[in-house]
């Protein structure tokens, strides 16, 4: 019986080693621009958001707005031309930014960890775009999310960058805080 346990332990050791040999190079493939986009110097939340935060998980802030029954998540950036990504109190992911001063139709493409996830058209956008709610489950399994936004009106230039990467580091922890006592008080 003891030899069986030794063989099992040895097999686990080699399997874990093989997984590390695969995962370490995969993580090193992240480009410098993605890593830089997630640096703490680039992240930014308003004074109000910081005062009403109930938690911060890596690159995500969990915010409890006074008078609301739940919390929302937000990943914000200092640069005003960058988009902010949030998950509202109903669990829907949303993009925020100064997209256009007049309503414009846009096409949004999103992918998680370099896998093509989908596209959608948002109509009459000025500062916010609601993404499909079921995208949150895929975001929980990823490491980064790339979003591309393109104006469908050739005469309207967007006020944000057209392509941006968002870190999903801490996203699982942040979504778990949404179901905690801190967000139900």
GROMACS .gro file of C-alpha atoms in nm, residues 26 29-30 34 108-119 135 137-148 163-166 168:
model
   34
   26UNK     CA    1   0.219   3.150  -2.128
   29UNK     CA    2   0.376   3.622  -2.342
   30UNK     CA    3   0.178   3.916  -2.207
   34UNK     CA    4  -0.069   4.513  -2.130
  108UNK     CA    5  -1.775   4.684  -2.984
  109UNK     CA    6  -1.547   4.381  -3.012
  110UNK     CA    7  -1.423   4.205  -2.700
  111UNK     CA    8  -1.193   3.914  -2.636
  112UNK     CA    9  -1.060   3.754  -2.322
  113UNK     CA   10  -0.705   3.614  -2.316
  114UNK     CA   11  -0.664   3.651  -2.695
  115UNK     CA   12  -0.971   3.437  -2.764
  116UNK     CA   13  -1.233   3.590  -2.990
  117UNK     CA   14  -1.536   3.630  -2.765
  118UNK     CA   15  -1.782   3.843  -2.954
  119UNK     CA   16  -1.903   4.167  -3.096
  135UNK     CA   17  -1.978   3.801  -2.029
  137UNK     CA   18  -1.874   3.450  -1.620
  138UNK     CA   19  -1.611   3.443  -1.896
  139UNK     CA   20  -1.432   3.741  -1.738
  140UNK     CA   21  -1.404   3.542  -1.413
  141UNK     CA   22  -1.201   3.277  -1.597
  142UNK     CA   23  -0.962   3.515  -1.774
  143UNK     CA   24  -0.650   3.720  -1.708
  144UNK     CA   25  -0.710   4.017  -1.939
  145UNK     CA   26  -0.982   4.156  -2.162
  146UNK     CA   27  -0.924   4.352  -2.482
  147UNK     CA   28  -1.199   4.582  -2.603
  148UNK     CA   29  -1.214   4.758  -2.940
  163UNK     CA   30  -0.862   4.971  -2.832
  164UNK     CA   31  -0.781   4.904  -2.469
  165UNK     CA   32  -0.676   4.614  -2.247
  166UNK     CA   33  -0.826   4.562  -1.903
  168UNK     CA   34  -0.896   4.077  -1.484
   0.00000   0.00000   0.00000
